[in-house]
Amino acid sequence: MSGWLIVLLRLPYLAVSSVFAFIRLLPMSDMDKGIEILTLRHQLAVLQRQVDRRRVTRRTVLSRQRFSTGSRGPG
């Protein structure tokens, strides 16, 4: 039951925040909007690189461990 209460409170919050975001965009010029879009794209690219770096690091560590255990040989 409390899950529904959270949803019912969150929906109006999201609606109101979306309205304020839209109102904030109204007085902006096209150049300002373009700059904001470029900034957001840059932030997204930085975050994606960070996530990709973590994935590569984990895969690299696992592959190095497999390689090192497989190349030891007897003895």
Short mmCIF file of N, CA and C in Angstrom, two decimals:
data_model
loop_
_atom_site.label_atom_id
_atom_site.label_comp_id
_atom_site.label_asym_id
_atom_site.label_seq_id
_atom_site.Cartn_x
_atom_site.Cartn_y
_atom_site.Cartn_z
N MET A 1 0.82 -1.19 0.00
CA MET A 1 0.00 0.00 0.00
C MET A 1 0.87 1.26 0.00
N SER A 2 1.99 1.26 0.71
CA SER A 2 2.83 2.44 0.76
C SER A 2 3.50 2.71 -0.58
N GLY A 3 3.68 1.65 -1.40
CA GLY A 3 4.24 1.84 -2.73
C GLY A 3 3.36 2.72 -3.60
N TRP A 4 2.05 2.52 -3.49
CA TRP A 4 1.11 3.34 -4.26
C TRP A 4 1.14 4.78 -3.78
N LEU A 5 1.32 4.97 -2.49
CA LEU A 5 1.37 6.33 -1.95
C LEU A 5 2.58 7.07 -2.50
N ILE A 6 3.70 6.39 -2.59
CA ILE A 6 4.91 7.01 -3.15
C ILE A 6 4.67 7.39 -4.61
N VAL A 7 4.04 6.49 -5.36
CA VAL A 7 3.76 6.78 -6.77
C VAL A 7 2.81 7.97 -6.89
N LEU A 8 1.80 8.00 -6.06
CA LEU A 8 0.83 9.10 -6.12
C LEU A 8 1.46 10.44 -5.73
N LEU A 9 2.46 10.42 -4.87
CA LEU A 9 3.14 11.66 -4.53
C LEU A 9 4.17 12.05 -5.59
N ARG A 10 4.77 11.06 -6.20
CA ARG A 10 5.83 11.33 -7.18
C ARG A 10 5.27 11.88 -8.49
N LEU A 11 4.13 11.41 -8.92
CA LEU A 11 3.55 11.87 -10.18
C LEU A 11 3.29 13.37 -10.21
N PRO A 12 2.64 13.94 -9.20
CA PRO A 12 2.47 15.41 -9.23
C PRO A 12 3.80 16.16 -9.16
N TYR A 13 4.76 15.62 -8.41
CA TYR A 13 6.07 16.25 -8.34
C TYR A 13 6.72 16.29 -9.72
N LEU A 14 6.68 15.17 -10.45
CA LEU A 14 7.26 15.14 -11.79
C LEU A 14 6.53 16.08 -12.74
N ALA A 15 5.21 16.16 -12.61
CA ALA A 15 4.44 17.05 -13.48
C ALA A 15 4.81 18.51 -13.21
N VAL A 16 4.88 18.89 -11.96
CA VAL A 16 5.20 20.28 -11.61
C VAL A 16 6.63 20.62 -12.03
N SER A 17 7.57 19.70 -11.79
CA SER A 17 8.95 19.99 -12.18
C SER A 17 9.09 20.09 -13.70
N SER A 18 8.32 19.31 -14.45
CA SER A 18 8.35 19.41 -15.91
C SER A 18 7.78 20.75 -16.37
N VAL A 19 6.74 21.21 -15.73
CA VAL A 19 6.15 22.51 -16.08
C VAL A 19 7.17 23.63 -15.83
N PHE A 20 7.85 23.58 -14.69
CA PHE A 20 8.87 24.60 -14.40
C PHE A 20 10.03 24.53 -15.39
N ALA A 21 10.43 23.34 -15.78
CA ALA A 21 11.50 23.20 -16.77
C ALA A 21 11.06 23.82 -18.11
N PHE A 22 9.80 23.61 -18.49
CA PHE A 22 9.29 24.18 -19.73
C PHE A 22 9.23 25.70 -19.64
N ILE A 23 8.77 26.21 -18.51
CA ILE A 23 8.68 27.66 -18.33
C ILE A 23 10.07 28.29 -18.39
N ARG A 24 11.06 27.59 -17.85
CA ARG A 24 12.44 28.11 -17.87
C ARG A 24 12.96 28.21 -19.30
N LEU A 25 12.52 27.32 -20.19
CA LEU A 25 13.00 27.33 -21.57
C LEU A 25 12.34 28.40 -22.44
N LEU A 26 11.18 28.88 -22.04
CA LEU A 26 10.44 29.83 -22.88
C LEU A 26 11.23 31.10 -23.20
N PRO A 27 11.83 31.79 -22.21
CA PRO A 27 12.51 33.04 -22.54
C PRO A 27 13.90 32.85 -23.15
N MET A 28 14.37 31.64 -23.30
CA MET A 28 15.72 31.41 -23.82
C MET A 28 15.74 31.57 -25.34
N SER A 29 16.83 32.13 -25.82
CA SER A 29 16.99 32.25 -27.27
C SER A 29 17.45 30.90 -27.83
N ASP A 30 17.42 30.79 -29.14
CA ASP A 30 17.86 29.55 -29.78
C ASP A 30 19.33 29.27 -29.51
N MET A 31 20.12 30.33 -29.43
CA MET A 31 21.54 30.15 -29.15
C MET A 31 21.76 29.61 -27.74
N ASP A 32 21.01 30.14 -26.77
CA ASP A 32 21.10 29.64 -25.40
C ASP A 32 20.69 28.17 -25.32
N LYS A 33 19.63 27.82 -26.03
CA LYS A 33 19.18 26.43 -26.04
C LYS A 33 20.23 25.52 -26.66
N GLY A 34 20.86 25.99 -27.73
CA GLY A 34 21.91 25.22 -28.38
C GLY A 34 23.10 24.99 -27.46
N ILE A 35 23.47 26.03 -26.72
CA ILE A 35 24.58 25.91 -25.77
C ILE A 35 24.24 24.92 -24.67
N GLU A 36 23.01 24.97 -24.18
CA GLU A 36 22.61 24.03 -23.14
C GLU A 36 22.60 22.60 -23.66
N ILE A 37 22.15 22.41 -24.89
CA ILE A 37 22.15 21.06 -25.48
C ILE A 37 23.57 20.56 -25.64
N LEU A 38 24.48 21.40 -26.10
CA LEU A 38 25.88 20.99 -26.24
C LEU A 38 26.49 20.63 -24.89
N THR A 39 26.16 21.41 -23.87
CA THR A 39 26.67 21.13 -22.53
C THR A 39 26.16 19.79 -22.03
N LEU A 40 24.88 19.53 -22.21
CA LEU A 40 24.31 18.26 -21.76
C LEU A 40 24.88 17.09 -22.54
N ARG A 41 25.11 17.27 -23.84
CA ARG A 41 25.73 16.19 -24.63
C ARG A 41 27.15 15.90 -24.14
N HIS A 42 27.88 16.97 -23.79
CA HIS A 42 29.24 16.77 -23.27
C HIS A 42 29.21 16.02 -21.95
N GLN A 43 28.29 16.40 -21.06
CA GLN A 43 28.17 15.71 -19.77
C GLN A 43 27.84 14.24 -19.98
N LEU A 44 26.94 13.96 -20.91
CA LEU A 44 26.57 12.58 -21.21
C LEU A 44 27.75 11.80 -21.75
N ALA A 45 28.53 12.40 -22.62
CA ALA A 45 29.70 11.73 -23.19
C ALA A 45 30.73 11.42 -22.10
N VAL A 46 30.93 12.34 -21.18
CA VAL A 46 31.89 12.11 -20.09
C VAL A 46 31.41 10.95 -19.22
N LEU A 47 30.13 10.94 -18.88
CA LEU A 47 29.59 9.85 -18.06
C LEU A 47 29.67 8.51 -18.78
N GLN A 48 29.40 8.49 -20.08
CA GLN A 48 29.50 7.23 -20.83
C GLN A 48 30.93 6.73 -20.87
N ARG A 49 31.90 7.62 -21.00
CA ARG A 49 33.30 7.21 -20.97
C ARG A 49 33.67 6.61 -19.63
N GLN A 50 33.16 7.19 -18.55
CA GLN A 50 33.45 6.66 -17.23
C GLN A 50 32.88 5.26 -17.06
N VAL A 51 31.66 5.05 -17.55
CA VAL A 51 31.03 3.73 -17.45
C VAL A 51 31.79 2.73 -18.32
N ASP A 52 32.15 3.13 -19.54
CA ASP A 52 32.89 2.24 -20.43
C ASP A 52 34.25 1.89 -19.85
N ARG A 53 34.90 2.85 -19.21
CA ARG A 53 36.21 2.60 -18.61
C ARG A 53 36.10 1.55 -17.50
N ARG A 54 35.04 1.61 -16.72
CA ARG A 54 34.85 0.63 -15.65
C ARG A 54 34.62 -0.75 -16.25
N ARG A 55 33.84 -0.83 -17.32
CA ARG A 55 33.59 -2.13 -17.96
C ARG A 55 34.87 -2.69 -18.53
N VAL A 56 35.64 -1.86 -19.20
CA VAL A 56 36.89 -2.31 -19.80
C VAL A 56 37.84 -2.76 -18.70
N THR A 57 37.90 -2.03 -17.61
CA THR A 57 38.80 -2.38 -16.52
C THR A 57 38.44 -3.75 -15.95
N ARG A 58 37.17 -4.00 -15.72
CA ARG A 58 36.76 -5.30 -15.18
C ARG A 58 37.09 -6.41 -16.16
N ARG A 59 36.78 -6.19 -17.43
CA ARG A 59 37.07 -7.22 -18.44
C ARG A 59 38.57 -7.44 -18.56
N THR A 60 39.33 -6.36 -18.53
CA THR A 60 40.78 -6.47 -18.66
C THR A 60 41.35 -7.26 -17.48
N VAL A 61 40.88 -6.97 -16.28
CA VAL A 61 41.38 -7.69 -15.11
C VAL A 61 41.05 -9.16 -15.21
N LEU A 62 39.82 -9.48 -15.61
CA LEU A 62 39.44 -10.89 -15.73
C LEU A 62 40.24 -11.59 -16.81
N SER A 63 40.44 -10.94 -17.94
CA SER A 63 41.19 -11.58 -19.02
C SER A 63 42.66 -11.74 -18.63
N ARG A 64 43.22 -10.79 -17.91
CA ARG A 64 44.60 -10.91 -17.45
C ARG A 64 44.75 -12.05 -16.45
N GLN A 65 43.76 -12.21 -15.57
CA GLN A 65 43.81 -13.30 -14.61
C GLN A 65 43.76 -14.64 -15.33
N ARG A 66 42.86 -14.75 -16.31
CA ARG A 66 42.77 -16.01 -17.07
C ARG A 66 44.05 -16.28 -17.84
N PHE A 67 44.63 -15.23 -18.42
CA PHE A 67 45.84 -15.39 -19.20
C PHE A 67 47.00 -15.81 -18.30
N SER A 68 47.10 -15.19 -17.15
CA SER A 68 48.22 -15.50 -16.26
C SER A 68 48.11 -16.90 -15.68
N THR A 69 46.91 -17.36 -15.38
CA THR A 69 46.77 -18.72 -14.85
C THR A 69 46.96 -19.75 -15.93
N GLY A 70 46.64 -19.44 -17.16
CA GLY A 70 46.78 -20.40 -18.24
C GLY A 70 48.20 -20.50 -18.76
N SER A 71 49.05 -19.51 -18.50
CA SER A 71 50.40 -19.53 -19.07
C SER A 71 51.47 -19.98 -18.08
N ARG A 72 51.05 -20.38 -16.90
CA ARG A 72 52.04 -20.76 -15.90
C ARG A 72 52.72 -22.10 -16.20
N GLY A 73 51.97 -23.02 -16.69
CA GLY A 73 52.56 -24.32 -16.98
C GLY A 73 52.77 -25.14 -15.73
N PRO A 74 53.30 -26.34 -15.87
CA PRO A 74 53.48 -27.19 -14.69
C PRO A 74 54.62 -26.69 -13.83
N GLY A 75 54.42 -26.90 -12.56
CA GLY A 75 55.53 -26.64 -11.77
C GLY A 75 55.57 -25.76 -10.68
#
